[in-house]
Coordinates of N, CA, C and O and ligand atoms in Angstrom, one line a residue:
M1 N 3.2 -5.8 61.6 CA 2.5 -5.7 60.5 C 2.2 -4.2 59.9 O 1.0 -4.5 59.2
R2 N 3.4 -3.2 60.3 CA 3.0 -2.0 59.3 C 3.8 -2.8 58.3 O 3.0 -2.9 56.5
T3 N 4.4 -3.8 58.1 CA 4.9 -4.4 57.4 C 3.9 -5.6 56.3 O 3.5 -5.1 55.2
H4 N 3.3 -5.7 57.1 CA 1.8 -6.1 57.1 C 1.2 -5.7 55.9 O 0.7 -5.9 54.9
N5 N 0.7 -4.5 56.4 CA -0.2 -3.5 55.5 C 0.7 -3.2 53.9 O -0.3 -2.6 53.6
F6 N 2.3 -2.4 54.0 CA 2.5 -1.9 53.6 C 2.7 -3.9 51.9 O 2.9 -3.8 50.6
A7 N 3.0 -4.9 52.2 CA 2.9 -6.2 51.9 C 0.9 -5.8 51.7 O 1.0 -6.0 49.3
I8 N 0.3 -6.0 51.7 CA -1.3 -6.3 51.9 C -2.0 -4.5 49.9 O -2.1 -5.0 48.9
A9 N -1.1 -2.9 50.1 CA -0.9 -1.7 49.6 C -0.5 -2.8 48.6 O -1.1 -2.4 47.3
A10 N 0.5 -3.7 48.6 CA 1.6 -3.4 46.9 C 0.1 -5.0 46.2 O 0.7 -4.5 44.9
L11 N 0.3 -5.9 46.9 CA -0.8 -6.6 46.0 C -2.2 -6.1 46.2 O -2.7 -6.6 44.7
V12 N -3.0 -5.4 46.3 CA -3.8 -4.6 45.8 C -3.9 -3.5 44.5 O -3.7 -4.0 42.9
A13 N -2.6 -3.1 45.0 CA -1.7 -1.7 43.3 C -1.4 -2.4 42.5 O -1.7 -2.8 41.0
A14 N -0.8 -4.3 43.1 CA 0.1 -4.4 41.3 C -1.4 -5.2 40.6 O -1.8 -6.0 39.7
A15 N -2.7 -6.1 42.1 CA -3.8 -6.9 41.1 C -4.6 -5.4 40.5 O -5.1 -5.9 39.2
I16 N -4.5 -4.3 40.8 CA -5.5 -3.0 40.1 C -3.9 -3.6 38.3 O -5.2 -3.0 37.2
C17 N -3.1 -2.8 38.6 CA -2.2 -1.9 37.7 C -2.9 -3.2 36.2 O -2.5 -3.1 35.2
G18 N -2.4 -4.8 37.0 CA -3.0 -6.1 36.2 C -3.6 -6.4 35.5 O -4.1 -6.3 34.1
V19 N -5.2 -5.7 36.3 CA -6.6 -5.1 35.5 C -6.2 -4.6 34.7 O -6.8 -5.3 33.6
T20 N -6.0 -3.1 34.4 CA -6.3 -2.6 34.0 C -5.6 -2.4 32.5 O -5.4 -2.3 31.0
G21 N -3.9 -2.9 33.0 CA -3.3 -3.9 31.8 C -2.9 -4.3 31.2 O -3.5 -4.3 29.5
C22 N -3.9 -5.6 31.3 CA -4.6 -6.7 30.5 C -6.1 -5.2 29.3 O -6.5 -5.8 28.3
R23 N -6.8 -5.2 30.2 CA -7.5 -4.8 29.5 C -7.2 -3.2 28.2 O -8.0 -3.9 26.8
K24 N -5.6 -2.8 28.3 CA -5.4 -1.6 27.7 C -5.0 -2.7 26.2 O -5.1 -1.5 25.3
H25 N -4.8 -3.8 27.3 CA -4.3 -4.5 25.6 C -5.0 -5.3 25.3 O -4.8 -5.7 23.5
A26 N -5.6 -5.9 25.6 CA -7.2 -6.0 24.6 C -7.6 -5.7 23.8 O -7.7 -6.0 22.8
E27 N -7.6 -4.2 24.3 CA -8.1 -3.1 23.3 C -7.6 -2.3 22.7 O -8.1 -2.2 21.2
T28 N -5.9 -2.5 22.7 CA -4.9 -2.3 21.1 C -5.3 -3.6 20.3 O -5.7 -3.1 19.4
A29 N -5.9 -4.5 20.7 CA -5.4 -5.8 20.3 C -6.4 -5.2 19.2 O -6.7 -5.3 18.0
K30 N -7.6 -5.4 19.3 CA -9.4 -5.4 18.8 C -8.8 -4.2 18.0 O -9.6 -3.9 16.7
S31 N -8.1 -3.0 18.3 CA -8.3 -1.1 17.3 C -7.4 -1.9 16.5 O -6.8 -0.9 15.3
D32 N -6.4 -3.0 16.2 CA -4.8 -2.4 15.6 C -5.4 -2.9 13.8 O -6.1 -4.5 13.5
P33 N -5.9 -2.4 13.2 CA -6.4 -2.6 11.5 C -5.3 -3.9 11.4 O -5.3 -5.1 10.0
L34 N -3.7 -4.1 11.4 CA -2.9 -5.5 10.6 C -2.9 -5.9 11.6 O -3.5 -7.4 10.3
L35 N -4.1 -6.9 11.9 CA -4.4 -8.2 12.6 C -5.9 -8.2 11.3 O -5.9 -9.3 11.9
A36 N -7.0 -7.5 11.2 CA -8.4 -7.9 10.5 C -7.4 -7.6 9.1 O -8.7 -7.5 8.2
A37 N -6.1 -7.1 7.9 CA -6.1 -6.9 7.1 C -6.1 -8.5 6.5 O -5.5 -9.5 7.6
Y38 N -5.8 -9.0 5.2 CA -5.2 -8.9 4.4 C -3.5 -10.1 4.4 O -3.7 -11.3 4.5
D39 N -3.2 -8.2 4.2 CA -1.2 -9.0 4.2 C -1.2 -7.8 5.0 O -1.7 -6.3 5.5
S40 N -0.5 -7.0 4.0 CA 0.6 -5.6 5.1 C 1.6 -5.5 3.4 O 2.6 -5.8 3.5
E41 N 2.0 -4.1 3.9 CA 3.3 -3.6 3.2 C 4.3 -2.7 4.1 O 3.0 -1.7 4.5
P42 N 5.5 -2.7 4.1 CA 5.5 -1.9 5.1 C 6.4 0.1 4.4 O 5.7 -0.4 2.7
D43 N 6.3 0.9 5.2 CA 6.2 1.9 4.1 C 7.2 2.6 3.2 O 8.2 1.7 4.8
W44 N 7.1 2.1 2.6 CA 8.4 2.6 1.8 C 9.4 3.9 2.0 O 10.6 3.4 2.7
N45 N 8.8 4.9 2.9 CA 9.4 6.0 3.5 C 9.8 4.8 4.5 O 10.0 6.5 5.6
D46 N 9.8 4.4 5.5 CA 9.6 4.3 6.9 C 9.3 2.8 7.0 O 8.7 2.6 8.2
S47 N 10.2 2.0 7.3 CA 9.9 -0.2 6.8 C 9.6 -0.1 8.3 O 8.7 -1.2 8.6
A48 N 9.7 1.0 9.8 CA 8.9 1.5 11.1 C 7.7 0.9 10.6 O 6.9 -0.1 11.9
K49 N 6.6 1.2 9.6 CA 5.4 1.7 10.4 C 4.9 0.6 9.1 O 5.7 0.6 7.6
M50 N 3.9 -0.5 9.2 CA 3.0 -1.5 8.9 C 1.5 -0.9 7.9 O 1.3 0.0 8.6
I51 N 1.8 -0.8 6.8 CA 0.6 -0.5 6.0 C -0.3 -1.5 6.2 O -0.1 -3.2 5.4
P52 N -1.6 -1.9 6.9 CA -2.9 -2.7 5.9 C -3.1 -2.8 4.7 O -3.5 -1.7 3.9
L53 N -3.8 -3.8 4.3 CA -4.2 -4.1 3.3 C -6.0 -4.5 2.9 O -4.9 -5.9 3.1
S54 N -6.5 -4.1 2.0 CA -7.8 -4.9 2.4 C -7.2 -6.0 1.2 O -6.3 -6.4 0.6
Y55 N -8.7 -7.0 1.1 CA -7.8 -8.0 -0.4 C -7.9 -7.9 -1.0 O -7.3 -8.0 -2.5
Q56 N -8.5 -6.6 -1.8 CA -8.5 -5.3 -3.6 C -6.4 -6.0 -2.9 O -6.2 -6.2 -4.0
Q57 N -6.0 -4.5 -2.1 CA -4.8 -4.0 -2.2 C -3.9 -5.3 -2.1 O -3.3 -5.4 -2.5
A58 N -4.6 -6.2 -1.5 CA -3.0 -7.5 -1.7 C -3.7 -8.0 -2.7 O -1.4 -8.5 -3.1
Q59 N -4.4 -8.4 -3.9 CA -4.4 -9.2 -5.0 C -3.5 -7.9 -5.4 O -2.2 -8.4 -6.6
G60 N -3.7 -6.4 -5.2 CA -2.6 -6.0 -6.2 C -0.9 -6.0 -6.2 O -0.1 -5.7 -6.5
K61 N -1.1 -6.0 -4.8 CA 0.5 -6.4 -4.0 C 0.9 -7.3 -4.5 O 2.1 -7.0 -5.4
R62 N 1.1 -8.6 -5.2 CA 0.9 -9.9 -5.5 C 1.6 -8.9 -7.0 O 2.4 -9.8 -8.1
V63 N 0.1 -8.3 -8.1 CA 0.1 -8.1 -9.0 C 2.0 -7.7 -9.3 O 3.1 -7.5 -10.5
F64 N 1.9 -6.7 -8.6 CA 3.1 -5.4 -8.4 C 4.2 -6.2 -8.2 O 5.6 -6.6 -9.3
Y65 N 3.8 -6.8 -7.1 CA 5.7 -7.9 -7.2 C 6.2 -8.8 -8.5 O 7.3 -8.9 -8.5
Q66 N 5.3 -8.9 -9.1 CA 5.1 -10.0 -9.4 C 6.3 -9.5 -11.9 O 6.9 -9.5 -11.8
Y67 N 5.3 -8.0 -11.9 CA 5.0 -7.3 -12.9 C 5.9 -6.1 -12.4 O 6.4 -6.1 -13.7
C68 N 5.5 -5.0 -12.0 CA 5.9 -3.8 -12.3 C 7.5 -3.2 -11.4 O 7.6 -2.3 -10.9
V69 N 8.0 -4.4 -10.0 CA 8.7 -4.2 -8.9 C 10.1 -3.4 -9.7 O 10.7 -2.7 -9.2
W70 N 10.2 -4.2 -10.9 CA 12.0 -4.1 -11.2 C 12.0 -2.6 -11.5 O 12.5 -2.3 -12.8
C71 N 10.7 -1.9 -12.7 CA 10.8 -0.6 -12.6 C 10.3 0.2 -11.9 O 10.9 2.4 -12.1
H72 N 8.6 0.5 -10.7 CA 8.6 1.2 -9.6 C 9.5 1.0 -8.3 O 8.6 1.7 -8.2
A73 N 10.2 0.6 -8.3 CA 10.3 0.0 -7.3 C 12.5 0.3 -6.9 O 12.6 -0.4 -8.6
D74 N 13.1 0.8 -6.0 CA 14.5 1.0 -5.6 C 14.9 -0.6 -6.4 O 15.9 -1.2 -5.8
A75 N 14.1 -1.6 -4.3 CA 14.4 -2.4 -4.0 C 13.7 -3.3 -4.7 O 12.7 -2.7 -4.4
T76 N 14.1 -4.8 -5.7 CA 13.2 -6.3 -5.2 C 13.8 -8.1 -5.2 O 14.5 -7.5 -4.1
P77 N 12.4 -8.3 -4.9 CA 12.9 -10.5 -4.1 C 14.8 -10.1 -5.0 O 14.4 -10.8 -3.9
A78 N 14.6 -9.7 -6.0 CA 15.8 -10.0 -6.4 C 16.9 -9.5 -6.9 O 18.5 -9.4 -7.3
G79 N 17.4 -8.2 -5.8 CA 18.5 -7.2 -5.5 C 17.4 -5.9 -6.1 O 16.8 -5.3 -6.8
P80 N 18.6 -4.6 -6.4 CA 18.6 -4.1 -7.0 C 17.5 -3.8 -8.3 O 17.9 -5.3 -9.0
S81 N 17.1 -2.2 -8.7 CA 16.5 -3.3 -9.5 C 16.1 -1.5 -11.0 O 17.8 -2.0 -10.5
N82 N 16.1 -1.8 -12.2 CA 16.4 -1.4 -13.4 C 16.0 -0.2 -13.2 O 16.6 0.7 -14.5
R83 N 15.1 0.7 -12.7 CA 14.2 1.9 -12.1 C 15.4 3.0 -12.5 O 15.4 3.1 -13.7
S84 N 17.0 3.2 -12.1 CA 17.6 3.5 -12.0 C 18.3 4.1 -13.6 O 18.6 5.0 -13.8
N85 N 18.6 3.3 -14.5 CA 18.8 2.9 -16.0 C 18.4 3.5 -16.7 O 18.5 3.5 -17.8
L86 N 16.7 3.2 -16.4 CA 15.7 4.2 -17.8 C 15.5 5.6 -17.7 O 15.4 6.6 -17.1
T87 N 16.0 5.7 -18.4 CA 14.9 7.5 -18.7 C 13.6 7.5 -20.2 O 13.8 7.0 -21.3
P88 N 13.0 7.5 -19.4 CA 12.3 8.8 -18.1 C 13.0 8.3 -17.2 O 11.7 7.1 -17.4
V89 N 12.8 7.9 -15.9 CA 13.1 7.0 -14.4 C 11.9 6.9 -14.5 O 11.0 7.9 -13.5
P90 N 11.0 6.3 -14.1 CA 9.8 6.0 -13.8 C 9.1 6.2 -12.8 O 10.8 6.5 -12.0
P91 N 7.9 7.1 -11.4 CA 7.8 7.2 -10.4 C 8.2 5.3 -9.6 O 7.7 4.6 -9.6
L92 N 8.5 6.0 -8.3 CA 8.4 5.1 -7.5 C 6.2 4.7 -7.2 O 6.2 6.2 -7.4
L93 N 6.1 3.3 -7.4 CA 4.3 3.5 -7.2 C 4.4 4.2 -5.7 O 3.2 4.8 -6.6
N94 N 4.7 4.2 -4.8 CA 4.6 5.1 -3.2 C 4.5 6.0 -3.9 O 4.4 7.2 -3.3
D95 N 5.2 6.5 -5.1 CA 5.6 8.1 -5.0 C 3.7 9.2 -4.9 O 3.0 9.3 -6.1
G96 N 3.3 9.8 -4.1 CA 1.6 9.9 -4.2 C 2.5 11.6 -4.6 O 0.5 11.7 -5.7
A97 N 3.8 12.6 -4.7 CA 3.7 13.8 -5.0 C 2.9 14.3 -6.4 O 2.3 14.8 -7.5
T98 N 3.3 11.9 -7.7 CA 3.6 12.6 -8.5 C 2.4 11.6 -8.7 O 0.8 12.2 -9.0
L99 N 1.6 10.2 -8.6 CA 0.2 9.5 -8.9 C 0.3 9.8 -8.4 O -2.0 10.0 -8.7
N100 N -0.7 11.0 -6.4 CA -1.8 10.4 -6.1 C -2.5 12.0 -6.9 O -3.8 12.2 -7.4
A101 N -2.1 12.4 -8.4 CA -2.9 13.7 -8.7 C -3.3 13.0 -10.3 O -5.1 14.0 -10.4
E102 N -2.6 11.7 -10.3 CA -4.0 11.3 -11.4 C -5.0 10.7 -10.9 O -5.3 9.3 -9.7
S103 N -6.1 9.8 -11.7 CA -7.1 9.9 -11.4 C -6.3 8.0 -11.5 O -6.3 7.8 -12.9
D104 N -7.9 7.6 -10.7 CA -7.7 6.4 -11.9 C -7.7 5.0 -13.1 O -6.9 4.2 -12.8
E105 N -9.0 6.5 -13.4 CA -9.3 5.9 -14.6 C -7.7 6.2 -15.4 O -7.6 5.1 -16.9
Y106 N -7.4 7.4 -15.6 CA -6.3 7.6 -16.3 C -5.1 6.6 -15.8 O -4.2 6.1 -16.7
L107 N -4.7 6.1 -15.2 CA -4.0 4.9 -13.8 C -4.4 2.9 -15.2 O -3.6 2.7 -16.2
Q108 N -5.3 3.5 -14.8 CA -5.6 2.5 -15.5 C -5.8 1.7 -17.2 O -5.3 0.7 -17.5
N109 N -5.7 3.3 -17.5 CA -5.7 3.6 -19.1 C -3.8 3.1 -19.5 O -3.8 2.8 -20.1
I110 N -2.6 3.7 -18.3 CA -1.5 3.9 -18.8 C -0.7 2.2 -18.8 O -0.2 2.0 -19.4
I111 N -1.7 1.3 -17.8 CA -1.1 0.6 -17.5 C -1.8 -0.9 -17.8 O -1.4 -1.4 -18.9
T112 N -3.4 -0.7 -19.2 CA -3.7 -1.4 -20.0 C -2.5 -1.0 -21.1 O -3.3 -2.0 -22.0
L113 N -3.5 0.3 -21.7 CA -2.2 0.4 -23.2 C -1.0 1.0 -23.2 O -0.2 0.6 -24.2
G114 N -0.1 1.3 -21.9 CA 1.5 1.2 -22.3 C 1.2 2.6 -22.4 O 0.3 4.1 -22.5
G115 N 3.4 3.4 -21.8 CA 3.5 4.2 -22.3 C 2.9 5.6 -23.2 O 1.9 6.4 -24.0
S116 N 3.6 4.5 -24.4 CA 3.5 5.1 -25.9 C 1.4 5.8 -26.3 O 1.8 7.5 -26.9
A117 N 1.3 5.2 -25.7 CA -0.6 5.7 -26.6 C -1.2 6.2 -25.4 O -1.9 7.0 -26.4
M118 N 0.1 6.9 -23.9 CA -1.3 7.7 -23.6 C -0.4 8.7 -23.9 O 0.5 10.0 -23.1
G119 N 0.8 9.5 -24.4 CA 1.4 10.1 -25.2 C 3.1 10.2 -24.0 O 3.6 11.3 -23.7
K120 N 3.5 8.8 -23.6 CA 4.6 9.1 -23.0 C 5.4 7.3 -23.3 O 5.0 7.0 -24.1
S121 N 6.7 8.0 -22.2 CA 7.5 6.9 -22.7 C 7.0 5.2 -23.2 O 6.7 5.0 -22.5
A122 N 7.4 4.7 -23.9 CA 7.2 3.6 -24.8 C 8.5 2.1 -23.7 O 7.7 1.0 -23.8
M123 N 8.6 3.1 -23.3 CA 9.7 2.4 -22.2 C 8.3 1.4 -20.9 O 8.6 0.8 -19.7
M124 N 6.9 2.0 -20.8 CA 5.9 1.4 -19.7 C 5.4 0.3 -20.2 O 4.8 1.0 -21.4
P125 N 5.0 -1.1 -20.5 CA 4.5 -1.4 -21.5 C 3.3 -1.4 -20.6 O 3.2 -0.8 -20.2
P126 N 2.7 -1.9 -22.3 CA 0.9 -2.0 -22.3 C 0.9 -3.7 -21.8 O 1.8 -4.3 -22.0
Y127 N -0.3 -3.7 -20.0 CA -0.5 -5.0 -20.0 C -1.5 -5.6 -19.6 O -2.8 -6.9 -18.7
G128 N -2.6 -5.2 -21.2 CA -3.9 -5.0 -21.4 C -3.9 -6.7 -21.6 O -5.8 -8.1 -21.9
R129 N -3.2 -7.5 -22.4 CA -3.4 -8.9 -22.8 C -2.1 -10.1 -21.2 O -3.6 -10.6 -21.1
A130 N -1.6 -9.9 -20.7 CA -0.9 -10.6 -19.3 C -1.9 -9.6 -17.7 O -2.2 -10.9 -17.4
L131 N -3.2 -8.6 -18.4 CA -3.1 -8.4 -17.1 C -4.9 -8.4 -17.2 O -5.1 -7.9 -18.5
S132 N -5.9 -9.2 -16.2 CA -7.2 -8.2 -15.9 C -7.8 -6.8 -16.0 O -6.7 -6.4 -15.1
A133 N -8.2 -6.3 -16.7 CA -8.8 -5.2 -15.8 C -9.0 -5.1 -14.4 O -7.9 -4.6 -13.3
E134 N -9.2 -6.7 -13.9 CA -9.2 -6.3 -12.2 C -8.0 -6.3 -11.7 O -8.0 -5.8 -10.8
E135 N -7.2 -7.0 -12.3 CA -6.3 -7.2 -12.2 C -5.2 -5.9 -11.6 O -4.8 -4.6 -10.7
I136 N -5.3 -4.9 -12.7 CA -5.0 -3.7 -13.2 C -6.0 -2.7 -12.1 O -4.8 -2.4 -11.4
R137 N -7.6 -3.1 -11.8 CA -7.3 -2.3 -10.5 C -7.2 -2.7 -9.2 O -7.4 -1.6 -8.3
S138 N -6.9 -4.0 -8.7 CA -6.6 -4.2 -7.9 C -4.8 -3.0 -7.9 O -3.9 -3.2 -6.2
V139 N -3.6 -3.9 -8.8 CA -2.6 -2.8 -8.5 C -2.9 -1.3 -8.1 O -2.2 -0.2 -8.1
I140 N -3.7 -0.8 -8.5 CA -4.4 0.8 -8.4 C -4.5 1.0 -6.8 O -3.7 1.7 -6.5
A141 N -5.1 0.2 -6.8 CA -6.0 0.0 -5.5 C -4.6 -0.1 -4.6 O -4.0 0.8 -3.2
F142 N -3.3 -1.0 -5.1 CA -2.4 -1.7 -3.6 C -1.3 -0.2 -3.6 O -0.8 0.5 -2.7
T143 N -1.5 0.7 -5.2 CA -0.9 1.8 -5.5 C -1.6 3.9 -4.8 O -0.5 4.1 -3.9
R144 N -3.3 3.2 -4.4 CA -3.4 4.5 -3.2 C -3.0 3.9 -2.1 O -3.0 5.8 -0.9
A145 N -2.5 2.7 -1.3 CA -2.6 2.1 -0.4 C -1.0 3.0 0.2 O -0.8 3.1 1.6
I146 N -0.2 2.4 -0.4 CA 0.7 2.7 -0.4 C 1.4 3.8 -0.9 O 2.7 4.7 -0.2
A147 N 0.8 5.2 -0.8 CA 1.2 6.2 -1.5 C 1.7 7.0 -0.4 O 1.3 7.6 0.6
Q148 N 2.6 8.1 -0.3 CA 3.5 8.9 0.4 C 4.3 10.5 -0.3 O 4.3 9.5 -1.5
P149 N 3.2 11.5 -0.4 CA 1.7 11.1 0.6 C 0.4 10.5 0.7 O 0.9 10.3 -0.1
P150 N 0.2 10.2 2.5 CA -1.5 9.0 1.4 C -2.2 10.0 1.0 O -2.2 11.6 0.1
Y151 N -3.2 9.0 0.2 CA -4.1 9.6 -1.0 C -5.1 9.7 -0.1 O -5.4 8.6 0.2
Q152 N -5.9 10.9 -1.0 CA -6.9 11.3 -0.9 C -8.2 11.3 -1.8 O -7.8 11.6 -3.0
P153 N -8.3 10.2 -1.5 CA -9.7 10.3 -2.7 C -10.6 11.0 -3.1 O -10.8 12.2 -2.4
P154 N -10.9 12.1 -4.8 CA -11.8 12.5 -4.6 C -13.0 12.9 -3.6 O -13.6 12.0 -3.6
G155 N -13.2 14.1 -3.4 CA -14.5 14.2 -3.0 C -15.7 13.6 -3.5 O -16.4 13.7 -3.7
R156 N -15.8 13.9 -5.3 CA -17.1 12.8 -5.9 C -15.9 11.8 -6.4 O -16.4 11.8 -7.5
P157 N -16.3 10.2 -6.0 CA -15.7 9.7 -6.5 C -16.6 9.4 -7.9 O -15.9 8.2 -8.2
G158 N -17.3 9.5 -8.1 CA -18.3 9.2 -9.7 C -18.2 10.3 -10.4 O -17.5 8.8 -11.1
S159 N -17.0 10.7 -10.2 CA -16.3 11.6 -11.4 C -14.7 10.9 -12.5 O -14.7 11.1 -12.7
Q160 N -15.1 10.1 -11.6 CA -13.3 9.0 -11.9 C -13.4 7.7 -12.5 O -12.9 7.4 -13.1
Y161 N -14.4 7.7 -12.7 CA -14.9 5.9 -13.8 C -16.2 5.9 -14.8 O -16.6 7.1 -14.9
S162 N -15.2 5.6 -15.5 CA -15.5 5.8 -16.7 C -16.8 5.6 -16.6 O -17.6 4.7 -17.1
A163 N -17.4 5.8 -18.0 CA -19.5 5.1 -18.3 C -19.5 4.4 -18.4 O -20.4 3.2 -19.3
K164 N -17.4 3.0 -18.9 CA -18.2 1.7 -19.5 C -18.7 1.0 -19.2 O -18.4 1.1 -17.8
Ligands
HEC201 C1 10.3 -1.2 -17.7 C2 9.8 -0.6 -17.4 C3 8.6 -1.3 -16.6 C4 7.8 -1.4 -15.7 C5 8.4 -3.4 -15.9 C6 6.3 -0.8 -15.5 N1 6.4 0.4 -15.9 FE1 5.3 1.7 -16.2 N2 6.7 3.8 -16.5 C7 7.6 3.0 -16.4 C8 8.1 3.9 -17.4 C9 9.5 4.3 -17.9 C10 6.9 5.5 -17.1 C11 7.2 6.9 -17.6 C12 7.0 7.0 -18.6 C13 7.0 8.4 -18.5 O1 7.0 9.5 -18.3 O2 6.9 9.0 -19.8 C14 6.3 4.3 -16.6 C15 5.4 5.6 -16.3 C16 3.5 4.4 -15.4 C17 2.6 4.8 -14.9 C18 2.2 6.4 -15.0 C19 3.2 7.4 -14.8 C20 2.3 9.1 -14.9 O3 2.7 9.9 -13.7 O4 2.0 9.2 -15.3 C21 2.0 4.5 -14.4 C22 1.2 4.4 -13.5 C23 2.9 3.4 -15.0 N3 4.1 3.8 -15.2 C24 2.4 1.8 -13.3 C25 3.1 0.6 -13.7 C26 2.1 -0.9 -13.9 C27 0.7 -1.0 -12.6 C28 3.3 -1.6 -13.1 C29 3.5 -3.1 -13.6 C30 2.0 -3.4 -13.8 C31 4.0 -0.8 -14.7 N4 3.9 0.2 -14.4 C32 4.7 -1.1 -15.0 C33 8.5 1.6 -16.6 C34 7.4 -0.1 -16.4

């Protein structure tokens, strides 16, 4: 009789755990931003952490790995990058300490016109002919998404956009 009661109690406990366990699992799945994202990128400073990317950021990731990874990352799909051979050494694209302070407009300009047009090194090529303005906006969106420390948009976003 005692064994019987114990068995019932164990079954009830298992049933309750099972139900709450399932519910908890469903909630985690629903709130996981990676499941709703177009793509993701590992945090370059912590590869165990994945950063979810919006559609625009995912387009920017594609542009980055085609055009920029060779100078703005240490590892490329083809092996180590050229970055450490350049003077000045280009900032890593996730270098929030450097790039978070730059406005979207400045980034759009230097990527479109190149370093020399902005009083910087001519080693930074101009992409105004290779990439559309939309593609350049997307690579900026990707830059913001992977920034470490994280990028905080300015309080008055209107002040960032040019009047064109
Ligand atoms: C051939 C190497 C090379 C490639 C390819 C390259 N860059 Fe650069 N980039 C540089 C160098 C070098 C600098 C540093 C210029 C300086 O500080 O004078 C730079 C600077 C920059 C800066 C300005 C950083 C700052 O704080 O002023 C941005 C933004 C940037 N690059 C974005 C890009 C993007 C986006 C791409 C791809 C579309 C790209 N770069 C491709 C070499 C490169």
